[in-house]
């Protein structure tokens, strides 16, 4: 077993192939500034607390999305995690784009902020999904709490858009 400081460090190092993977996150405070899972291949991936009775915390430190998942064609499960303090224009807690299925089991998504972006020409790109943004995919919440998230435009807690489903 090898410990990794960042989830992205694990996925960058290993070719996940067609295997069912589990990433255990220490139940102590873990800081992830925009961990990105993109263009991966696996049978499935579960990211979970190493202590089933206690949530592990992924903290964005108000420096981007806590977890971005993009162009992944296999199911991902987040279990017993607290995802907090993300600050981004889209999906400050979780930014889900083109994913077959993401399931959150016994998670807490809290205190994330989607903020508008002002461009150099004075125009504004609107903020969406303080807690979670889901676009092109399936989002399943089981025993999960989404609370105290905000957005300066749409979807303070959860924003569901184009071809996404929530159950």
CSV table of N, CA and C in Angstrom, one decimal:
chain,number,residue,atom,x,y,z
A,1,UNK,N,0.8,-1.2,0.0
A,1,UNK,CA,0.0,0.0,0.0
A,1,UNK,C,0.9,1.2,0.0
A,2,UNK,N,0.5,2.2,-0.8
A,2,UNK,CA,1.2,3.5,-0.9
A,2,UNK,C,0.3,4.6,-0.5
A,3,UNK,N,0.7,5.5,0.3
A,3,UNK,CA,-0.1,6.7,0.7
A,3,UNK,C,0.1,7.8,-0.4
A,4,UNK,N,-0.9,8.5,-0.7
A,4,UNK,CA,-0.9,9.6,-1.7
A,4,UNK,C,-1.5,10.8,-1.0
A,5,UNK,N,-0.8,12.0,-1.2
A,5,UNK,CA,-1.3,13.2,-0.5
A,5,UNK,C,-2.6,13.7,-1.3
A,6,UNK,N,-2.7,13.4,-2.6
A,6,UNK,CA,-3.8,13.9,-3.3
A,6,UNK,C,-4.4,12.8,-4.1
A,7,UNK,N,-5.7,12.8,-4.3
A,7,UNK,CA,-6.4,11.8,-5.1
A,7,UNK,C,-5.9,11.9,-6.5
A,8,UNK,N,-5.7,13.0,-7.1
A,8,UNK,CA,-5.3,13.2,-8.4
A,8,UNK,C,-3.9,12.6,-8.6
A,9,UNK,N,-3.0,12.6,-7.6
A,9,UNK,CA,-1.7,12.0,-7.7
A,9,UNK,C,-1.8,10.5,-7.9
A,10,UNK,N,-2.8,9.9,-7.3
A,10,UNK,CA,-3.0,8.4,-7.5
A,10,UNK,C,-3.4,8.1,-8.9
A,11,UNK,N,-4.4,8.9,-9.4
A,11,UNK,CA,-4.9,8.6,-10.8
A,11,UNK,C,-3.9,9.0,-11.8
A,12,UNK,N,-3.0,9.9,-11.6
A,12,UNK,CA,-2.0,10.3,-12.5
A,12,UNK,C,-0.9,9.2,-12.6
A,13,UNK,N,-0.7,8.5,-11.5
A,13,UNK,CA,0.4,7.6,-11.4
A,13,UNK,C,0.0,6.2,-12.0
A,14,UNK,N,-1.2,5.8,-11.8
A,14,UNK,CA,-1.6,4.4,-12.2
A,14,UNK,C,-2.6,4.5,-13.4
A,15,UNK,N,-2.4,3.5,-14.3
A,15,UNK,CA,-3.4,3.3,-15.4
A,15,UNK,C,-4.5,2.4,-14.7
A,16,UNK,N,-5.7,2.9,-14.5
A,16,UNK,CA,-6.7,2.2,-13.8
A,16,UNK,C,-7.3,1.0,-14.5
A,17,UNK,N,-7.2,1.0,-15.8
A,17,UNK,CA,-7.7,-0.1,-16.7
A,17,UNK,C,-9.1,-0.5,-16.3
A,18,UNK,N,-9.4,-1.8,-16.5
A,18,UNK,CA,-10.7,-2.3,-16.3
A,18,UNK,C,-10.8,-3.0,-14.9
A,19,UNK,N,-10.4,-2.3,-13.9
A,19,UNK,CA,-10.3,-2.9,-12.5
A,19,UNK,C,-11.3,-2.1,-11.6
A,20,UNK,N,-11.9,-2.7,-10.6
A,20,UNK,CA,-12.6,-2.0,-9.6
A,20,UNK,C,-11.6,-1.5,-8.6
A,21,UNK,N,-11.5,-0.1,-8.5
A,21,UNK,CA,-10.6,0.5,-7.6
A,21,UNK,C,-11.2,1.1,-6.4
A,22,UNK,N,-10.5,1.2,-5.3
A,22,UNK,CA,-10.9,1.9,-4.1
A,22,UNK,C,-9.8,2.8,-3.6
A,23,UNK,N,-10.1,4.0,-3.3
A,23,UNK,CA,-9.1,5.0,-2.7
A,23,UNK,C,-9.6,5.3,-1.3
A,24,UNK,N,-8.8,5.0,-0.3
A,24,UNK,CA,-9.2,5.2,1.1
A,24,UNK,C,-8.6,6.6,1.4
A,25,UNK,N,-9.4,7.4,2.0
A,25,UNK,CA,-9.0,8.8,2.5
A,25,UNK,C,-8.9,8.8,4.0
A,26,UNK,N,-7.9,9.3,4.6
A,26,UNK,CA,-7.7,9.3,6.0
A,26,UNK,C,-8.9,10.1,6.6
A,27,UNK,N,-9.4,9.6,7.7
A,27,UNK,CA,-10.5,10.3,8.4
A,27,UNK,C,-10.1,11.6,9.1
A,28,UNK,N,-8.9,11.9,9.0
A,28,UNK,CA,-8.4,13.2,9.5
A,28,UNK,C,-8.6,14.2,8.4
A,29,UNK,N,-8.4,15.5,8.6
A,29,UNK,CA,-8.6,16.5,7.6
A,29,UNK,C,-7.7,16.3,6.4
A,30,UNK,N,-8.2,16.3,5.2
A,30,UNK,CA,-7.4,16.1,4.0
A,30,UNK,C,-7.7,17.3,3.1
A,31,UNK,N,-6.7,18.0,2.6
A,31,UNK,CA,-6.9,19.2,1.8
A,31,UNK,C,-6.7,18.8,0.3
A,32,UNK,N,-7.7,19.1,-0.5
A,32,UNK,CA,-7.6,18.8,-1.9
A,32,UNK,C,-8.0,20.1,-2.7
A,33,UNK,N,-7.1,20.7,-3.3
A,33,UNK,CA,-7.4,21.9,-4.1
A,33,UNK,C,-7.6,21.4,-5.6
A,34,UNK,N,-8.8,21.3,-5.9
A,34,UNK,CA,-9.2,20.9,-7.3
A,34,UNK,C,-8.6,19.6,-7.7
A,35,UNK,N,-9.0,18.5,-7.1
A,35,UNK,CA,-8.6,17.2,-7.5
A,35,UNK,C,-9.4,16.9,-8.8
A,36,UNK,N,-8.8,16.5,-9.9
A,36,UNK,CA,-9.5,16.3,-11.1
A,36,UNK,C,-9.3,14.9,-11.6
A,37,UNK,N,-10.5,14.2,-11.8
A,37,UNK,CA,-10.5,12.9,-12.4
A,37,UNK,C,-11.0,13.1,-13.9
A,38,UNK,N,-10.2,12.8,-14.9
A,38,UNK,CA,-10.5,13.1,-16.2
A,38,UNK,C,-10.0,12.1,-17.2
A,39,UNK,N,-10.9,11.7,-18.1
A,39,UNK,CA,-10.5,10.7,-19.2
A,39,UNK,C,-9.9,9.5,-18.6
A,40,UNK,N,-10.5,8.9,-17.6
A,40,UNK,CA,-10.0,7.6,-17.0
A,40,UNK,C,-10.8,6.4,-17.5
A,41,UNK,N,-10.2,5.3,-17.4
A,41,UNK,CA,-10.8,4.0,-17.8
A,41,UNK,C,-10.7,3.1,-16.6
A,42,UNK,N,-11.8,2.5,-16.1
A,42,UNK,CA,-11.8,1.5,-15.0
A,42,UNK,C,-13.1,0.9,-15.1
A,43,UNK,N,-13.3,-0.2,-14.3
A,43,UNK,CA,-14.6,-0.9,-14.2
A,43,UNK,C,-15.4,0.0,-13.2
A,44,UNK,N,-14.8,0.4,-12.1
A,44,UNK,CA,-15.5,1.3,-11.2
A,44,UNK,C,-14.4,1.9,-10.3
A,45,UNK,N,-14.8,3.0,-9.6
A,45,UNK,CA,-13.9,3.7,-8.6
A,45,UNK,C,-14.7,4.1,-7.4
A,46,UNK,N,-14.3,3.7,-6.2
A,46,UNK,CA,-14.9,4.2,-5.0
A,46,UNK,C,-13.8,5.0,-4.2
A,47,UNK,N,-14.2,6.2,-3.8
A,47,UNK,CA,-13.4,7.0,-2.9
A,47,UNK,C,-14.1,7.1,-1.6
A,48,UNK,N,-13.4,6.6,-0.5
A,48,UNK,CA,-14.1,6.5,0.7
A,48,UNK,C,-13.2,6.8,1.9
A,49,UNK,N,-13.9,7.0,3.1
A,49,UNK,CA,-13.2,7.2,4.3
A,49,UNK,C,-12.5,5.9,4.7
A,50,UNK,N,-11.3,6.0,5.4
A,50,UNK,CA,-10.7,4.8,5.9
A,50,UNK,C,-11.3,4.3,7.2
A,51,UNK,N,-12.2,5.1,7.7
A,51,UNK,CA,-12.9,4.7,9.0
A,51,UNK,C,-14.4,4.7,8.6
A,52,UNK,N,-15.0,3.5,8.5
A,52,UNK,CA,-16.4,3.5,8.1
A,52,UNK,C,-17.4,4.3,9.0
A,53,UNK,N,-17.0,4.4,10.2
A,53,UNK,CA,-17.9,5.2,11.2
A,53,UNK,C,-17.7,6.7,11.2
A,54,UNK,N,-16.7,7.2,10.4
A,54,UNK,CA,-16.3,8.6,10.5
A,54,UNK,C,-16.0,9.1,9.1
A,55,UNK,N,-16.6,10.3,8.8
A,55,UNK,CA,-16.3,10.9,7.5
A,55,UNK,C,-14.9,11.4,7.4
A,56,UNK,N,-14.3,11.2,6.2
A,56,UNK,CA,-13.0,11.9,5.9
A,56,UNK,C,-13.4,13.2,5.2
A,57,UNK,N,-12.6,14.2,5.4
A,57,UNK,CA,-12.9,15.6,4.9
A,57,UNK,C,-12.0,15.9,3.7
A,58,UNK,N,-12.6,16.3,2.6
A,58,UNK,CA,-11.9,16.9,1.4
A,58,UNK,C,-12.2,18.4,1.5
A,59,UNK,N,-11.2,19.2,1.7
A,59,UNK,CA,-11.4,20.6,2.0
A,59,UNK,C,-10.7,21.4,0.8
A,60,UNK,N,-11.5,22.2,0.1
A,60,UNK,CA,-11.0,22.9,-1.0
A,60,UNK,C,-10.2,24.2,-0.6
A,61,UNK,N,-10.3,24.6,0.6
A,61,UNK,CA,-9.6,25.8,1.1
A,61,UNK,C,-9.9,27.0,0.3
A,62,UNK,N,-11.2,27.1,-0.2
A,62,UNK,CA,-11.7,28.2,-1.1
A,62,UNK,C,-10.8,28.5,-2.2
A,63,UNK,N,-10.2,27.4,-2.9
A,63,UNK,CA,-9.3,27.5,-4.0
A,63,UNK,C,-9.6,26.6,-5.1
A,64,UNK,N,-10.8,26.8,-5.7
A,64,UNK,CA,-11.3,26.0,-6.8
A,64,UNK,C,-12.3,24.9,-6.4
A,65,UNK,N,-12.7,24.1,-7.3
A,65,UNK,CA,-13.6,23.0,-7.0
A,65,UNK,C,-12.9,22.0,-6.2
A,66,UNK,N,-13.6,21.4,-5.2
A,66,UNK,CA,-13.0,20.4,-4.4
A,66,UNK,C,-12.7,19.1,-5.2
A,67,UNK,N,-13.7,18.7,-6.0
A,67,UNK,CA,-13.5,17.5,-6.8
A,67,UNK,C,-14.2,17.8,-8.2
A,68,UNK,N,-13.4,17.6,-9.3
A,68,UNK,CA,-13.9,17.7,-10.6
A,68,UNK,C,-13.8,16.4,-11.3
A,69,UNK,N,-14.9,15.9,-11.9
A,69,UNK,CA,-15.0,14.7,-12.6
A,69,UNK,C,-15.5,14.9,-14.0
A,70,UNK,N,-14.6,14.6,-15.0
A,70,UNK,CA,-14.9,15.0,-16.4
A,70,UNK,C,-14.6,13.8,-17.3
A,71,UNK,N,-15.5,13.5,-18.2
A,71,UNK,CA,-15.3,12.5,-19.3
A,71,UNK,C,-14.9,11.2,-18.7
A,72,UNK,N,-15.7,10.6,-17.8
A,72,UNK,CA,-15.4,9.3,-17.2
A,72,UNK,C,-16.6,8.4,-17.5
A,73,UNK,N,-16.4,7.3,-18.1
A,73,UNK,CA,-17.4,6.4,-18.6
A,73,UNK,C,-17.5,5.1,-17.7
A,74,UNK,N,-17.4,5.3,-16.4
A,74,UNK,CA,-17.7,4.2,-15.5
A,74,UNK,C,-18.2,4.8,-14.2
A,75,UNK,N,-18.9,3.9,-13.4
A,75,UNK,CA,-19.5,4.5,-12.1
A,75,UNK,C,-18.4,4.8,-11.1
A,76,UNK,N,-18.7,6.0,-10.4
A,76,UNK,CA,-17.8,6.4,-9.3
A,76,UNK,C,-18.7,6.6,-8.1
A,77,UNK,N,-18.3,6.1,-6.9
A,77,UNK,CA,-19.0,6.2,-5.7
A,77,UNK,C,-18.1,7.0,-4.7
A,78,UNK,N,-18.7,8.0,-4.0
A,78,UNK,CA,-18.0,8.7,-2.9
A,78,UNK,C,-18.8,8.2,-1.7
A,79,UNK,N,-18.0,7.7,-0.7
A,79,UNK,CA,-18.7,7.2,0.5
A,79,UNK,C,-18.1,7.7,1.8
A,80,UNK,N,-18.9,8.2,2.7
A,80,UNK,CA,-18.4,8.7,4.0
A,80,UNK,C,-17.4,9.8,3.9
A,81,UNK,N,-17.7,10.8,3.0
A,81,UNK,CA,-16.8,11.9,2.8
A,81,UNK,C,-17.6,13.2,3.1
A,82,UNK,N,-16.9,14.2,3.6
A,82,UNK,CA,-17.4,15.6,3.8
A,82,UNK,C,-16.6,16.4,2.7
A,83,UNK,N,-17.3,17.0,1.8
A,83,UNK,CA,-16.7,17.8,0.8
A,83,UNK,C,-17.1,19.3,1.1
A,84,UNK,N,-16.1,20.1,1.4
A,84,UNK,CA,-16.4,21.4,1.9
A,84,UNK,C,-15.4,22.5,1.4
A,85,UNK,N,-15.8,23.7,1.5
A,85,UNK,CA,-15.0,24.9,1.3
A,85,UNK,C,-14.4,25.0,-0.1
A,86,UNK,N,-15.2,24.6,-1.1
A,86,UNK,CA,-14.8,24.8,-2.5
A,86,UNK,C,-15.2,26.2,-2.9
A,87,UNK,N,-14.5,26.9,-3.8
A,87,UNK,CA,-14.9,28.2,-4.3
A,87,UNK,C,-14.5,28.2,-5.7
A,88,UNK,N,-15.5,28.3,-6.6
A,88,UNK,CA,-15.3,28.2,-8.0
A,88,UNK,C,-16.6,28.8,-8.7
A,89,UNK,N,-16.4,29.0,-10.0
A,89,UNK,CA,-17.6,29.5,-10.8
A,89,UNK,C,-18.6,28.4,-11.0
A,90,UNK,N,-18.1,27.2,-11.3
A,90,UNK,CA,-19.0,26.1,-11.5
A,90,UNK,C,-18.7,24.9,-10.6
A,91,UNK,N,-19.7,24.4,-9.9
A,91,UNK,CA,-19.5,23.2,-9.1
A,91,UNK,C,-18.4,23.3,-8.1
A,92,UNK,N,-18.6,24.2,-7.1
A,92,UNK,CA,-17.5,24.5,-6.2
A,92,UNK,C,-17.2,23.3,-5.3
A,93,UNK,N,-18.2,22.5,-4.9
A,93,UNK,CA,-18.0,21.3,-4.2
A,93,UNK,C,-17.6,20.2,-5.1
A,94,UNK,N,-18.5,19.8,-6.0
A,94,UNK,CA,-18.3,18.8,-7.0
A,94,UNK,C,-18.7,19.3,-8.3
A,95,UNK,N,-17.8,19.2,-9.3
A,95,UNK,CA,-18.1,19.6,-10.7
A,95,UNK,C,-18.2,18.3,-11.5
A,96,UNK,N,-19.4,17.9,-11.9
A,96,UNK,CA,-19.6,16.6,-12.6
A,96,UNK,C,-20.0,16.9,-14.0
A,97,UNK,N,-19.1,16.6,-15.0
A,97,UNK,CA,-19.3,16.8,-16.4
A,97,UNK,C,-19.1,15.5,-17.2
A,98,UNK,N,-20.1,15.1,-17.9
A,98,UNK,CA,-20.0,13.9,-18.8
A,98,UNK,C,-19.5,12.7,-18.0
A,99,UNK,N,-20.2,12.2,-17.1
A,99,UNK,CA,-19.9,11.1,-16.3
A,99,UNK,C,-21.0,10.1,-16.3
A,100,UNK,N,-20.8,8.8,-16.4
A,100,UNK,CA,-21.8,7.8,-16.5
A,100,UNK,C,-22.7,7.9,-15.3
A,101,UNK,N,-22.1,7.8,-14.1
A,101,UNK,CA,-22.9,7.8,-12.8
A,101,UNK,C,-21.9,8.2,-11.7
A,102,UNK,N,-22.4,9.1,-10.8
A,102,UNK,CA,-21.8,9.4,-9.6
A,102,UNK,C,-22.8,9.2,-8.5
A,103,UNK,N,-22.4,8.4,-7.5
A,103,UNK,CA,-23.2,8.1,-6.3
A,103,UNK,C,-22.5,8.6,-5.1
A,104,UNK,N,-23.2,9.4,-4.3
A,104,UNK,CA,-22.7,9.9,-3.0
A,104,UNK,C,-23.5,9.1,-1.9
A,105,UNK,N,-22.8,8.3,-1.1
A,105,UNK,CA,-23.4,7.6,0.0
A,105,UNK,C,-22.9,8.1,1.3
A,106,UNK,N,-23.8,8.5,2.1
A,106,UNK,CA,-23.5,9.0,3.5
A,106,UNK,C,-22.4,10.1,3.4
A,107,UNK,N,-22.6,11.1,2.5
A,107,UNK,CA,-21.7,12.2,2.4
A,107,UNK,C,-22.3,13.5,2.9
A,108,UNK,N,-21.5,14.5,3.1
A,108,UNK,CA,-22.0,15.8,3.5
A,108,UNK,C,-21.3,16.7,2.5
A,109,UNK,N,-22.1,17.5,1.8
A,109,UNK,CA,-21.5,18.6,0.9
A,109,UNK,C,-21.9,19.9,1.5
A,110,UNK,N,-20.9,20.6,2.0
A,110,UNK,CA,-21.3,21.8,2.8
A,110,UNK,C,-20.3,23.0,2.5
A,111,UNK,N,-20.8,24.2,2.7
A,111,UNK,CA,-20.0,25.4,2.8
A,111,UNK,C,-19.2,25.6,1.5
A,112,UNK,N,-19.7,25.3,0.4
A,112,UNK,CA,-19.1,25.6,-0.9
A,112,UNK,C,-19.7,26.8,-1.6
A,113,UNK,N,-19.0,27.6,-2.3
A,113,UNK,CA,-19.5,28.8,-2.9
A,113,UNK,C,-19.2,28.9,-4.4
A,114,UNK,N,-20.3,29.1,-5.2
A,114,UNK,CA,-20.1,29.3,-6.6
A,114,UNK,C,-20.1,30.8,-6.8
A,115,UNK,N,-19.1,31.4,-7.4
A,115,UNK,CA,-19.0,32.9,-7.5
A,115,UNK,C,-18.9,33.3,-9.0
A,116,UNK,N,-19.6,34.4,-9.3
A,116,UNK,CA,-19.5,34.9,-10.7
A,116,UNK,C,-18.1,35.3,-11.0
A,117,UNK,N,-17.8,35.3,-12.3
A,117,UNK,CA,-16.4,35.7,-12.8
A,117,UNK,C,-16.6,37.0,-13.6
A,118,UNK,N,-15.9,38.0,-13.3
A,118,UNK,CA,-16.0,39.2,-14.1
A,118,UNK,C,-14.8,39.2,-15.1
A,119,UNK,N,-15.1,39.3,-16.3
A,119,UNK,CA,-14.1,39.3,-17.4
A,119,UNK,C,-13.4,40.7,-17.6
A,120,UNK,N,-12.3,40.7,-18.3
A,120,UNK,CA,-11.6,41.9,-18.5
A,120,UNK,C,-12.4,43.0,-19.3
A,121,UNK,N,-13.4,42.5,-20.1
A,121,UNK,CA,-14.2,43.4,-20.9
A,121,UNK,C,-15.4,43.9,-20.1
A,122,UNK,N,-15.5,43.5,-18.8
A,122,UNK,CA,-16.6,43.9,-18.0
A,122,UNK,C,-17.8,43.0,-18.0
A,123,UNK,N,-17.9,42.0,-18.9
A,123,UNK,CA,-19.0,41.0,-18.9
A,123,UNK,C,-18.8,40.0,-17.7
A,124,UNK,N,-19.9,39.4,-17.4
A,124,UNK,CA,-19.9,38.4,-16.3
A,124,UNK,C,-20.2,37.0,-16.7
A,125,UNK,N,-19.4,36.0,-16.3
A,125,UNK,CA,-19.8,34.6,-16.5
A,125,UNK,C,-20.4,34.2,-15.2
A,126,UNK,N,-21.7,33.8,-15.3
A,126,UNK,CA,-22.5,33.5,-14.1
A,126,UNK,C,-22.1,32.2,-13.4
A,127,UNK,N,-22.2,32.2,-12.1
A,127,UNK,CA,-21.9,31.1,-11.2
A,127,UNK,C,-23.0,30.1,-11.2
A,128,UNK,N,-22.7,28.8,-11.1
A,128,UNK,CA,-23.7,27.7,-11.1
A,128,UNK,C,-23.2,26.6,-10.2
A,129,UNK,N,-24.1,26.1,-9.3
A,129,UNK,CA,-23.9,24.9,-8.5
A,129,UNK,C,-22.9,25.1,-7.4
A,130,UNK,N,-23.3,25.8,-6.3
A,130,UNK,CA,-22.4,25.9,-5.1
A,130,UNK,C,-21.9,24.6,-4.6
A,131,UNK,N,-22.9,23.7,-4.3
A,131,UNK,CA,-22.5,22.4,-3.7
A,131,UNK,C,-22.1,21.4,-4.8
A,132,UNK,N,-23.0,21.2,-5.8
A,132,UNK,CA,-22.8,20.3,-6.9
A,132,UNK,C,-23.3,20.8,-8.2
A,133,UNK,N,-22.6,20.7,-9.3
A,133,UNK,CA,-23.1,20.9,-10.6
A,133,UNK,C,-23.0,19.5,-11.3
A,134,UNK,N,-24.1,19.1,-12.0
A,134,UNK,CA,-24.2,17.9,-12.8
A,134,UNK,C,-24.6,18.2,-14.2
A,135,UNK,N,-23.7,17.9,-15.1
A,135,UNK,CA,-24.0,18.1,-16.5
A,135,UNK,C,-23.7,16.8,-17.3
A,136,UNK,N,-24.6,16.3,-18.1
A,136,UNK,CA,-24.4,15.1,-18.8
A,136,UNK,C,-24.0,13.9,-17.9
A,137,UNK,N,-24.9,13.4,-17.1
A,137,UNK,CA,-24.6,12.3,-16.3
A,137,UNK,C,-25.7,12.0,-15.3
A,138,UNK,N,-25.5,11.0,-14.5
A,138,UNK,CA,-26.4,10.6,-13.5
A,138,UNK,C,-25.8,10.8,-12.1
A,139,UNK,N,-26.6,11.5,-11.3
A,139,UNK,CA,-26.2,11.8,-9.9
A,139,UNK,C,-27.1,11.2,-8.9
A,140,UNK,N,-26.6,10.3,-8.1
A,140,UNK,CA,-27.4,9.6,-7.1
A,140,UNK,C,-27.0,10.0,-5.7
A,141,UNK,N,-28.0,10.4,-4.9
A,141,UNK,CA,-27.7,10.7,-3.5
A,141,UNK,C,-28.3,9.7,-2.5
A,142,UNK,N,-27.6,9.1,-1.7
A,142,UNK,CA,-28.1,8.1,-0.7
A,142,UNK,C,-27.6,8.5,0.6
A,143,UNK,N,-28.5,8.9,1.5
A,143,UNK,CA,-28.1,9.3,2.9
A,143,UNK,C,-27.1,10.4,2.9
A,144,UNK,N,-27.3,11.3,1.9
A,144,UNK,CA,-26.3,12.4,1.8
A,144,UNK,C,-27.0,13.8,2.1
A,145,UNK,N,-26.3,14.7,2.7
A,145,UNK,CA,-26.8,16.0,3.1
A,145,UNK,C,-26.0,17.0,2.3
A,146,UNK,N,-26.8,17.9,1.6
A,146,UNK,CA,-26.2,19.1,0.9
A,146,UNK,C,-26.7,20.3,1.6
A,147,UNK,N,-25.8,21.0,2.3
A,147,UNK,CA,-26.3,22.1,3.2
A,147,UNK,C,-25.2,23.3,3.2
A,148,UNK,N,-25.7,24.5,3.4
A,148,UNK,CA,-24.9,25.7,3.6
A,148,UNK,C,-24.0,26.0,2.4
A,149,UNK,N,-24.5,25.7,1.2
A,149,UNK,CA,-23.8,26.0,0.0
A,149,UNK,C,-24.5,27.2,-0.6
A,150,UNK,N,-23.8,28.0,-1.5
A,150,UNK,CA,-24.4,29.2,-2.1
A,150,UNK,C,-23.8,29.3,-3.5
A,151,UNK,N,-24.6,30.1,-4.3
A,151,UNK,CA,-24.2,30.5,-5.6
A,151,UNK,C,-24.7,31.9,-5.9
A,152,UNK,N,-23.9,32.7,-6.6
A,152,UNK,CA,-24.3,34.0,-6.9
A,152,UNK,C,-25.3,34.1,-8.1
A,153,UNK,N,-25.6,32.9,-8.7
A,153,UNK,CA,-26.5,32.9,-9.8
A,153,UNK,C,-27.5,31.7,-9.7
A,154,UNK,N,-27.1,30.5,-10.1
A,154,UNK,CA,-28.0,29.4,-10.1
A,154,UNK,C,-27.5,28.2,-9.2
A,155,UNK,N,-28.5,27.6,-8.6
A,155,UNK,CA,-28.2,26.3,-7.9
A,155,UNK,C,-27.3,26.4,-6.7
A,156,UNK,N,-27.7,27.0,-5.6
A,156,UNK,CA,-26.9,27.1,-4.4
A,156,UNK,C,-26.4,25.8,-3.9
A,157,UNK,N,-27.4,24.8,-3.8
A,157,UNK,CA,-27.1,23.5,-3.3
A,157,UNK,C,-26.7,22.6,-4.5
A,158,UNK,N,-27.6,22.4,-5.4
A,158,UNK,CA,-27.3,21.5,-6.6
A,158,UNK,C,-27.9,22.1,-7.8
A,159,UNK,N,-27.1,22.1,-8.9
A,159,UNK,CA,-27.6,22.6,-10.2
A,159,UNK,C,-27.5,21.4,-11.1
A,160,UNK,N,-28.6,21.0,-11.7
A,160,UNK,CA,-28.7,19.9,-12.7
A,160,UNK,C,-29.0,20.6,-14.0
A,161,UNK,N,-28.2,20.3,-15.0
A,161,UNK,CA,-28.4,20.9,-16.3
A,161,UNK,C,-28.4,19.8,-17.4
A,162,UNK,N,-28.1,20.2,-18.6
A,162,UNK,CA,-28.2,19.4,-19.8
A,162,UNK,C,-28.0,17.9,-19.6
A,163,UNK,N,-29.1,17.2,-19.9
A,163,UNK,CA,-29.0,15.7,-20.0
A,163,UNK,C,-28.4,15.1,-18.7
A,164,UNK,N,-28.7,15.7,-17.6
A,164,UNK,CA,-28.3,15.1,-16.3
A,164,UNK,C,-29.5,14.7,-15.5
A,165,UNK,N,-29.4,13.6,-14.7
A,165,UNK,CA,-30.5,13.2,-13.9
A,165,UNK,C,-30.1,13.1,-12.4
A,166,UNK,N,-31.1,13.3,-11.5
A,166,UNK,CA,-30.8,13.3,-10.1
A,166,UNK,C,-31.8,12.3,-9.5
A,167,UNK,N,-31.3,11.4,-8.7
A,167,UNK,CA,-32.1,10.4,-7.9
A,167,UNK,C,-31.6,10.2,-6.5
